[in-house]
Amino acid sequence: MGSTGAGVDSARGVFAVDSTAPGAAPRGLDVFRRGWETQIGDDVFQLPAFSPDTIGDFRVKGNVTKVHGAAIADLHAASATRTAEVPGGDQDLVAMYVVRRGAWTLGSPPGYGDQTVSAGQFLVRHLGRLTAFDTTADLTAKFLVLPPGELKPLLGNRAITGPADSAEMRLLTALTDMIHLTVADLGPSGVAAAQNTLIELTKAVAKGRFDDAEPRLAPALAQAAKDLADRRLADPELSPAMLARELNVSVRTLHRAFAAVGEQVSTYIRLRRLDEARLALSTPSGRLSISELAAHWQFADSSHFTRAFKKHFGQTPTEYARSTDAASPLPTRHPTPAGP
C-alpha cells in the first residue's frame, strides 16, 4: 500500500492501495480512507461510514487520481463492501459508476428504489447527499466524481444508464487512463483541462453523442481508437472506417484527432502489426512461417510484409529471426553417463 500526492498542490493528488495481500485486510480500510482524505479530500467526495463486516474485510486494489474538483478511481474489490445503514451527509456532485465485473447496488431517494449497475453497464447521476451502497465480491469498476455545475442541469433527477462499451464510454475510459498516467507531469492549466475534458465527455455519455467539433477531446478520441485497434489487430476488417464507425464519429474526425497528436491512423495500425509480428519472430517455439505471419497480420503477401518489416526494423523477418536465434543461449547439454 502506498500513496503519493502533489504536496501543497491541492488541485491534484494520486494514491494507490492494495489490501488484497494476505493479512492486509484488517487495516485496508484505514489505509484507503487515509489516502482518500489526504490526496483527494472530502471537498471532492466524502467517504461514507462502512458496515462492521466491511471494516474487518476490506480487500481492495486500485488507483485514485484527483484533478481539480474531479476524481477517478479504478478499483478491484476482492471482498464485498457495504456502507452503514444511514450514510448521512449532504453533498452536491455527479457520480459515475462503470462496472466491468460483479455488481454495484446504489441506494436512491425514498420512493425511487435501489439501482444495481451490473457488469458491462454504467450509471451516471447527480447526488445531493451521501447514499448507501454495496458491492459484490470480485468487483472491477471505475468510479468518477465530477463537479455538478455543467452536468446537474443536464441530468436533473435522472439516472442515466447504458453499456460500458458504447462509443462515448470508450472515449471517457481512454481519457481516464491517460489522466492516471500523466497527471503527475501536468501543470496547472493541464490539470484544469483534464477536468474540463472529463466533464465534456461525461456530457457526451449523458447525451449519447460525441461533439466532434470539441478540440480538447481529440487526444481521448485518438487513444480510444488505438485501444480498439490494439484489440482488433488481426481482424481483416480493421481500418480507419471501422474504427470511426465503432466510435460513432466520422472518418474525417478520426483523422483530425490523430493529426492533433502527430500521427496517422493507418500508420499506427501498420506499425502495431509489425511490432506484433516481430514479437512472434522472437519466440522460437511454434514460430509461424513468413507467409503465415503476413497473412495473420493482414499484409497483402509475404513480399509486402518483408519490405515493410525491413523498412521499419532494418532487417528482413528472416534476418531478424536468425539474429534472435543467435542471441538466445544454447540449451544446457548434460554428459551421457558412460556405459559399464
CSV table of C-alpha atoms in Angstrom, one decimal:
chain,number,residue,atom,x,y,z
A,1,MET,CA,0.0,0.0,0.0
A,2,GLY,CA,1.3,3.4,-0.8
A,3,SER,CA,0.3,7.0,-1.5
A,4,THR,CA,1.9,9.8,-3.5
A,5,GLY,CA,0.5,13.2,-3.9
A,6,ALA,CA,1.0,16.7,-5.1
A,7,GLY,CA,2.1,18.1,-1.7
A,8,VAL,CA,0.8,21.7,-1.5
A,9,ASP,CA,-0.8,21.4,-4.9
A,10,SER,CA,-4.4,20.8,-3.8
A,11,ALA,CA,-5.6,20.7,-7.4
A,12,ARG,CA,-4.4,17.2,-7.9
A,13,GLY,CA,-3.5,14.1,-6.0
A,14,VAL,CA,-2.7,10.4,-6.6
A,15,PHE,CA,-2.7,7.4,-4.4
A,16,ALA,CA,-2.6,3.6,-4.8
A,17,VAL,CA,-3.9,1.0,-2.5
A,18,ASP,CA,-3.6,-2.8,-2.3
A,19,SER,CA,-5.1,-4.6,0.7
A,20,THR,CA,-5.6,-7.9,-1.2
A,21,ALA,CA,-2.4,-9.4,0.1
A,22,PRO,CA,-2.7,-11.9,2.9
A,23,GLY,CA,-3.0,-10.2,6.3
A,24,ALA,CA,-3.6,-6.7,4.9
A,25,ALA,CA,-7.4,-6.6,5.2
A,26,PRO,CA,-7.7,-5.6,8.8
A,27,ARG,CA,-6.1,-2.2,8.1
A,28,GLY,CA,-7.1,-2.0,4.5
A,29,LEU,CA,-10.0,0.4,5.0
A,30,ASP,CA,-7.8,2.7,7.2
A,31,VAL,CA,-5.2,3.0,4.5
A,32,PHE,CA,-7.8,3.6,1.8
A,33,ARG,CA,-9.5,6.3,3.9
A,34,ARG,CA,-6.2,8.0,4.8
A,35,GLY,CA,-5.2,8.1,1.2
A,36,TRP,CA,-8.5,9.5,0.1
A,37,GLU,CA,-8.7,12.1,2.8
A,38,THR,CA,-5.1,13.3,2.3
A,39,GLN,CA,-4.8,13.1,-1.5
A,40,ILE,CA,-8.3,13.6,-2.8
A,41,GLY,CA,-10.1,15.4,0.0
A,42,ASP,CA,-13.6,15.5,1.5
A,43,ASP,CA,-14.3,18.6,-0.6
A,44,VAL,CA,-14.5,16.3,-3.7
A,45,PHE,CA,-16.2,13.3,-2.2
A,46,GLN,CA,-16.8,12.4,1.4
A,47,LEU,CA,-16.3,8.7,2.1
A,48,PRO,CA,-19.3,7.2,3.9
A,49,ALA,CA,-19.2,5.1,7.1
A,50,PHE,CA,-18.9,1.4,6.3
A,51,SER,CA,-20.6,-1.6,8.0
A,52,PRO,CA,-18.6,-3.6,10.5
A,53,ASP,CA,-18.2,-6.6,8.2
A,54,THR,CA,-16.7,-4.4,5.5
A,55,ILE,CA,-14.3,-2.8,8.1
A,56,GLY,CA,-12.9,-6.2,9.0
A,57,ASP,CA,-12.5,-7.5,5.5
A,58,PHE,CA,-11.6,-4.6,3.1
A,59,ARG,CA,-9.6,-6.2,0.3
A,60,VAL,CA,-9.4,-3.6,-2.4
A,61,LYS,CA,-6.7,-2.9,-5.0
A,62,GLY,CA,-6.7,0.3,-7.1
A,63,ASN,CA,-5.5,3.7,-8.2
A,64,VAL,CA,-7.2,7.0,-7.5
A,65,THR,CA,-6.4,10.3,-9.1
A,66,LYS,CA,-7.7,13.8,-8.4
A,67,VAL,CA,-7.9,16.6,-11.0
A,68,HIS,CA,-9.3,19.8,-9.5
A,69,GLY,CA,-12.9,19.0,-8.4
A,70,ALA,CA,-13.0,15.6,-10.1
A,71,ALA,CA,-11.6,12.2,-9.0
A,72,ILE,CA,-11.2,8.9,-10.9
A,73,ALA,CA,-10.9,5.6,-9.0
A,74,ASP,CA,-10.1,2.4,-10.8
A,75,LEU,CA,-10.9,-0.4,-8.3
A,76,HIS,CA,-10.9,-4.1,-7.9
A,77,ALA,CA,-12.6,-5.3,-4.7
A,78,ALA,CA,-11.8,-8.9,-3.7
A,79,SER,CA,-14.3,-8.6,-0.8
A,80,ALA,CA,-17.9,-7.4,-0.7
A,81,THR,CA,-18.3,-3.9,0.6
A,82,ARG,CA,-21.3,-2.3,2.3
A,83,THR,CA,-22.0,1.1,3.8
A,84,ALA,CA,-23.6,1.7,7.2
A,85,GLU,CA,-27.4,1.8,7.2
A,86,VAL,CA,-27.6,5.6,7.4
A,87,PRO,CA,-24.7,7.2,5.5
A,88,GLY,CA,-25.8,10.8,6.1
A,89,GLY,CA,-24.0,13.9,4.9
A,90,ASP,CA,-25.0,16.4,2.2
A,91,GLN,CA,-23.0,16.6,-1.0
A,92,ASP,CA,-23.5,18.2,-4.4
A,93,LEU,CA,-21.8,16.2,-7.1
A,94,VAL,CA,-22.2,14.0,-10.1
A,95,ALA,CA,-21.1,10.4,-9.8
A,96,MET,CA,-20.5,7.8,-12.5
A,97,TYR,CA,-20.1,4.0,-11.9
A,98,VAL,CA,-18.7,1.8,-14.6
A,99,VAL,CA,-18.8,-1.9,-13.8
A,100,ARG,CA,-16.7,-4.4,-15.6
A,101,ARG,CA,-17.2,-7.4,-13.3
A,102,GLY,CA,-19.6,-8.0,-10.4
A,103,ALA,CA,-22.3,-5.6,-9.4
A,104,TRP,CA,-22.6,-2.2,-7.6
A,105,THR,CA,-26.0,-1.5,-5.9
A,106,LEU,CA,-26.8,2.1,-5.1
A,107,GLY,CA,-29.3,3.5,-2.7
A,108,SER,CA,-31.8,6.1,-4.1
A,109,PRO,CA,-34.0,8.8,-2.6
A,110,PRO,CA,-37.2,7.5,-0.9
A,111,GLY,CA,-39.7,6.2,-3.4
A,112,TYR,CA,-37.2,5.5,-6.2
A,113,GLY,CA,-35.8,2.1,-5.1
A,114,ASP,CA,-32.3,0.9,-5.3
A,115,GLN,CA,-30.4,0.7,-8.6
A,116,THR,CA,-27.9,-2.0,-9.5
A,117,VAL,CA,-25.2,-1.4,-12.0
A,118,SER,CA,-24.3,-4.9,-13.5
A,119,ALA,CA,-21.2,-6.0,-15.3
A,120,GLY,CA,-20.8,-4.3,-18.7
A,121,GLN,CA,-23.0,-1.3,-17.6
A,122,PHE,CA,-22.5,2.3,-16.4
A,123,LEU,CA,-24.7,4.6,-14.4
A,124,VAL,CA,-24.3,8.4,-14.0
A,125,ARG,CA,-26.5,10.6,-11.7
A,126,HIS,CA,-26.4,13.7,-9.6
A,127,LEU,CA,-26.1,13.2,-5.8
A,128,GLY,CA,-27.4,15.7,-3.3
A,129,ARG,CA,-26.4,13.7,-0.3
A,130,LEU,CA,-24.5,10.6,0.7
A,131,THR,CA,-26.4,7.4,-0.2
A,132,ALA,CA,-26.0,3.8,0.8
A,133,PHE,CA,-24.4,1.3,-1.5
A,134,ASP,CA,-23.0,-2.2,-1.5
A,135,THR,CA,-20.8,-4.1,-4.0
A,136,THR,CA,-20.3,-7.8,-4.7
A,137,ALA,CA,-17.0,-9.6,-4.1
A,138,ASP,CA,-14.7,-9.7,-7.1
A,139,LEU,CA,-15.9,-6.3,-8.4
A,140,THR,CA,-13.9,-4.5,-11.0
A,141,ALA,CA,-15.2,-1.0,-11.6
A,142,LYS,CA,-14.4,2.7,-12.3
A,143,PHE,CA,-15.9,5.4,-10.1
A,144,LEU,CA,-15.8,9.0,-11.2
A,145,VAL,CA,-16.7,12.1,-9.1
A,146,LEU,CA,-17.4,15.3,-11.0
A,147,PRO,CA,-18.4,18.8,-10.1
A,148,PRO,CA,-22.1,19.4,-10.7
A,149,GLY,CA,-22.0,22.9,-12.4
A,150,GLU,CA,-22.5,21.9,-16.1
A,151,LEU,CA,-23.8,18.4,-15.5
A,152,LYS,CA,-26.5,18.8,-12.9
A,153,PRO,CA,-28.9,20.8,-15.3
A,154,LEU,CA,-28.3,18.1,-18.0
A,155,LEU,CA,-29.1,15.2,-15.6
A,156,GLY,CA,-31.8,16.6,-13.4
A,157,ASN,CA,-33.2,13.8,-11.3
A,158,ARG,CA,-32.4,11.2,-13.9
A,159,ALA,CA,-30.0,8.3,-13.5
A,160,ILE,CA,-28.7,7.6,-17.0
A,161,THR,CA,-27.5,4.0,-17.7
A,162,GLY,CA,-26.1,2.2,-20.7
A,163,PRO,CA,-23.4,-0.2,-22.0
A,164,ALA,CA,-19.9,0.3,-20.7
A,165,ASP,CA,-18.5,-0.2,-24.3
A,166,SER,CA,-20.5,2.5,-26.0
A,167,ALA,CA,-18.6,4.8,-28.2
A,168,GLU,CA,-18.8,7.7,-25.7
A,169,MET,CA,-17.8,5.4,-22.8
A,170,ARG,CA,-14.7,4.2,-24.8
A,171,LEU,CA,-13.6,7.8,-25.2
A,172,LEU,CA,-14.2,8.5,-21.5
A,173,THR,CA,-12.3,5.3,-20.4
A,174,ALA,CA,-9.4,6.2,-22.7
A,175,LEU,CA,-9.2,9.7,-21.2
A,176,THR,CA,-9.3,8.5,-17.6
A,177,ASP,CA,-6.4,6.0,-18.4
A,178,MET,CA,-4.4,8.9,-19.9
A,179,ILE,CA,-5.0,11.1,-16.8
A,180,HIS,CA,-3.8,8.3,-14.4
A,181,LEU,CA,-0.6,8.1,-16.4
A,182,THR,CA,0.1,11.8,-17.0
A,183,VAL,CA,-1.3,13.8,-14.0
A,184,ALA,CA,2.0,14.0,-12.2
A,185,ASP,CA,3.5,15.8,-15.2
A,186,LEU,CA,0.6,18.2,-15.8
A,187,GLY,CA,0.9,21.9,-15.0
A,188,PRO,CA,-2.0,23.9,-13.5
A,189,SER,CA,-3.5,24.6,-17.0
A,190,GLY,CA,-3.2,20.9,-17.8
A,191,VAL,CA,-4.9,19.8,-14.6
A,192,ALA,CA,-7.8,22.3,-15.4
A,193,ALA,CA,-8.0,21.0,-19.0
A,194,ALA,CA,-8.1,17.4,-17.7
A,195,GLN,CA,-11.1,18.2,-15.5
A,196,ASN,CA,-12.9,20.1,-18.3
A,197,THR,CA,-12.4,17.3,-20.7
A,198,LEU,CA,-13.8,14.8,-18.2
A,199,ILE,CA,-16.9,17.0,-17.9
A,200,GLU,CA,-17.2,17.3,-21.7
A,201,LEU,CA,-17.0,13.5,-22.2
A,202,THR,CA,-19.5,12.9,-19.4
A,203,LYS,CA,-21.9,15.2,-21.2
A,204,ALA,CA,-21.4,13.1,-24.3
A,205,VAL,CA,-22.2,9.9,-22.3
A,206,ALA,CA,-25.3,11.5,-20.9
A,207,LYS,CA,-26.4,12.7,-24.4
A,208,GLY,CA,-25.4,9.6,-26.2
A,209,ARG,CA,-23.4,11.5,-28.8
A,210,PHE,CA,-19.9,12.9,-29.2
A,211,ASP,CA,-19.3,16.5,-30.0
A,212,ASP,CA,-16.6,16.0,-32.7
A,213,ALA,CA,-16.1,19.8,-33.0
A,214,GLU,CA,-14.6,19.9,-29.5
A,215,PRO,CA,-10.8,20.1,-30.0
A,216,ARG,CA,-10.0,19.2,-26.3
A,217,LEU,CA,-11.4,15.7,-27.0
A,218,ALA,CA,-9.0,14.8,-29.8
A,219,PRO,CA,-6.4,13.1,-27.6
A,220,ALA,CA,-9.1,10.9,-25.9
A,221,LEU,CA,-10.6,10.0,-29.3
A,222,ALA,CA,-7.1,9.1,-30.7
A,223,GLN,CA,-6.4,7.0,-27.6
A,224,ALA,CA,-9.8,5.2,-27.7
A,225,ALA,CA,-9.1,4.4,-31.4
A,226,LYS,CA,-5.7,3.0,-30.5
A,227,ASP,CA,-7.1,0.9,-27.7
A,228,LEU,CA,-9.8,-0.5,-30.0
A,229,ALA,CA,-7.2,-1.1,-32.8
A,230,ASP,CA,-4.9,-3.0,-30.4
A,231,ARG,CA,-7.7,-5.4,-29.7
A,232,ARG,CA,-8.5,-5.9,-33.3
A,233,LEU,CA,-5.1,-6.0,-34.9
A,234,ALA,CA,-5.6,-9.5,-36.6
A,235,ASP,CA,-9.1,-8.5,-37.8
A,236,PRO,CA,-9.2,-8.2,-41.6
A,237,GLU,CA,-11.9,-5.5,-41.3
A,238,LEU,CA,-9.7,-3.2,-39.2
A,239,SER,CA,-9.4,0.2,-40.9
A,240,PRO,CA,-10.0,3.9,-40.2
A,241,ALA,CA,-13.6,3.5,-41.4
A,242,MET,CA,-14.2,0.6,-39.0
A,243,LEU,CA,-12.7,2.5,-36.0
A,244,ALA,CA,-14.7,5.6,-36.8
A,245,ARG,CA,-17.9,3.5,-37.1
A,246,GLU,CA,-17.3,1.8,-33.7
A,247,LEU,CA,-16.5,5.2,-32.1
A,248,ASN,CA,-19.5,6.9,-33.7
A,249,VAL,CA,-17.5,9.6,-35.4
A,250,SER,CA,-16.8,10.5,-39.0
A,251,VAL,CA,-13.6,9.2,-40.6
A,252,ARG,CA,-12.6,12.8,-41.1
A,253,THR,CA,-13.0,13.5,-37.4
A,254,LEU,CA,-10.9,10.4,-36.6
A,255,HIS,CA,-8.1,11.5,-38.9
A,256,ARG,CA,-8.2,15.0,-37.4
A,257,ALA,CA,-7.8,13.6,-33.9
A,258,PHE,CA,-4.7,11.6,-34.9
A,259,ALA,CA,-3.3,14.6,-36.7
A,260,ALA,CA,-3.7,16.6,-33.5
A,261,VAL,CA,-1.4,14.2,-31.7
A,262,GLY,CA,1.0,14.0,-34.7
A,263,GLU,CA,0.1,10.6,-36.0
A,264,GLN,CA,-1.9,8.8,-38.8
A,265,VAL,CA,-4.5,6.1,-38.3
A,266,SER,CA,-3.3,3.7,-41.0
A,267,THR,CA,0.4,4.2,-39.9
A,268,TYR,CA,-0.5,3.3,-36.3
A,269,ILE,CA,-2.2,0.1,-37.4
A,270,ARG,CA,0.6,-0.9,-39.7
A,271,LEU,CA,3.3,-0.3,-37.1
A,272,ARG,CA,1.4,-2.1,-34.3
A,273,ARG,CA,1.0,-5.1,-36.6
A,274,LEU,CA,4.7,-5.1,-37.4
A,275,ASP,CA,5.5,-4.9,-33.7
A,276,GLU,CA,3.3,-8.0,-33.0
A,277,ALA,CA,5.0,-9.8,-35.9
A,278,ARG,CA,8.4,-9.0,-34.5
A,279,LEU,CA,7.3,-10.4,-31.1
A,280,ALA,CA,6.2,-13.6,-32.8
A,281,LEU,CA,9.5,-13.9,-34.6
A,282,SER,CA,11.3,-13.7,-31.2
A,283,THR,CA,9.5,-16.8,-30.0
A,284,PRO,CA,11.3,-19.9,-31.4
A,285,SER,CA,8.7,-22.4,-30.1
A,286,GLY,CA,5.8,-22.8,-32.6
A,287,ARG,CA,7.1,-19.9,-34.8
A,288,LEU,CA,4.9,-19.2,-37.8
A,289,SER,CA,6.4,-19.0,-41.3
A,290,ILE,CA,6.9,-15.6,-43.0
A,291,SER,CA,3.9,-16.2,-45.3
A,292,GLU,CA,1.8,-17.2,-42.3
A,293,LEU,CA,2.8,-14.2,-40.3
A,294,ALA,CA,2.0,-12.0,-43.3
A,295,ALA,CA,-1.5,-13.5,-43.6
A,296,HIS,CA,-2.2,-13.4,-39.9
A,297,TRP,CA,-1.3,-9.7,-39.5
A,298,GLN,CA,-3.2,-8.8,-42.7
A,299,PHE,CA,-0.4,-7.9,-45.1
A,300,ALA,CA,-1.1,-8.3,-48.8
A,301,ASP,CA,1.5,-11.0,-49.2
A,302,SER,CA,4.9,-12.1,-47.8
A,303,SER,CA,6.8,-9.8,-50.1
A,304,HIS,CA,4.8,-6.8,-48.9
A,305,PHE,CA,5.3,-7.9,-45.3
A,306,THR,CA,9.1,-8.4,-45.8
A,307,ARG,CA,9.5,-4.9,-47.4
A,308,ALA,CA,7.5,-3.2,-44.6
A,309,PHE,CA,9.4,-5.1,-41.9
A,310,LYS,CA,12.8,-4.2,-43.3
A,311,LYS,CA,11.9,-0.6,-43.8
A,312,HIS,CA,10.8,-0.3,-40.1
A,313,PHE,CA,13.3,-2.5,-38.4
A,314,GLY,CA,16.3,-2.5,-40.8
A,315,GLN,CA,16.3,-6.3,-41.2
A,316,THR,CA,14.1,-8.7,-43.1
A,317,PRO,CA,11.9,-11.0,-41.0
A,318,THR,CA,14.2,-13.9,-41.8
A,319,GLU,CA,17.3,-12.0,-40.8
A,320,TYR,CA,15.6,-10.8,-37.6
A,321,ALA,CA,14.6,-14.4,-36.7
A,322,ARG,CA,18.2,-15.6,-37.2
A,323,SER,CA,19.7,-12.8,-35.1
A,324,THR,CA,17.2,-13.7,-32.3
A,325,ASP,CA,18.1,-17.3,-32.5
A,326,ALA,CA,21.8,-16.5,-32.4
A,327,ALA,CA,21.3,-14.3,-29.3
A,328,SER,CA,19.4,-17.0,-27.5
A,329,PRO,CA,21.5,-19.1,-25.1
A,330,LEU,CA,22.1,-22.6,-26.2
A,331,PRO,CA,20.3,-25.3,-24.1
A,332,THR,CA,22.5,-26.9,-21.5
A,333,ARG,CA,23.8,-30.3,-22.6
A,334,HIS,CA,24.4,-32.9,-19.9
A,335,PRO,CA,27.0,-35.6,-20.5
A,336,THR,CA,25.6,-39.0,-21.1
A,337,PRO,CA,26.8,-41.5,-18.4
A,338,ALA,CA,29.4,-43.9,-19.6
A,339,GLY,CA,28.3,-47.5,-20.1
A,340,PRO,CA,29.5,-50.3,-17.8
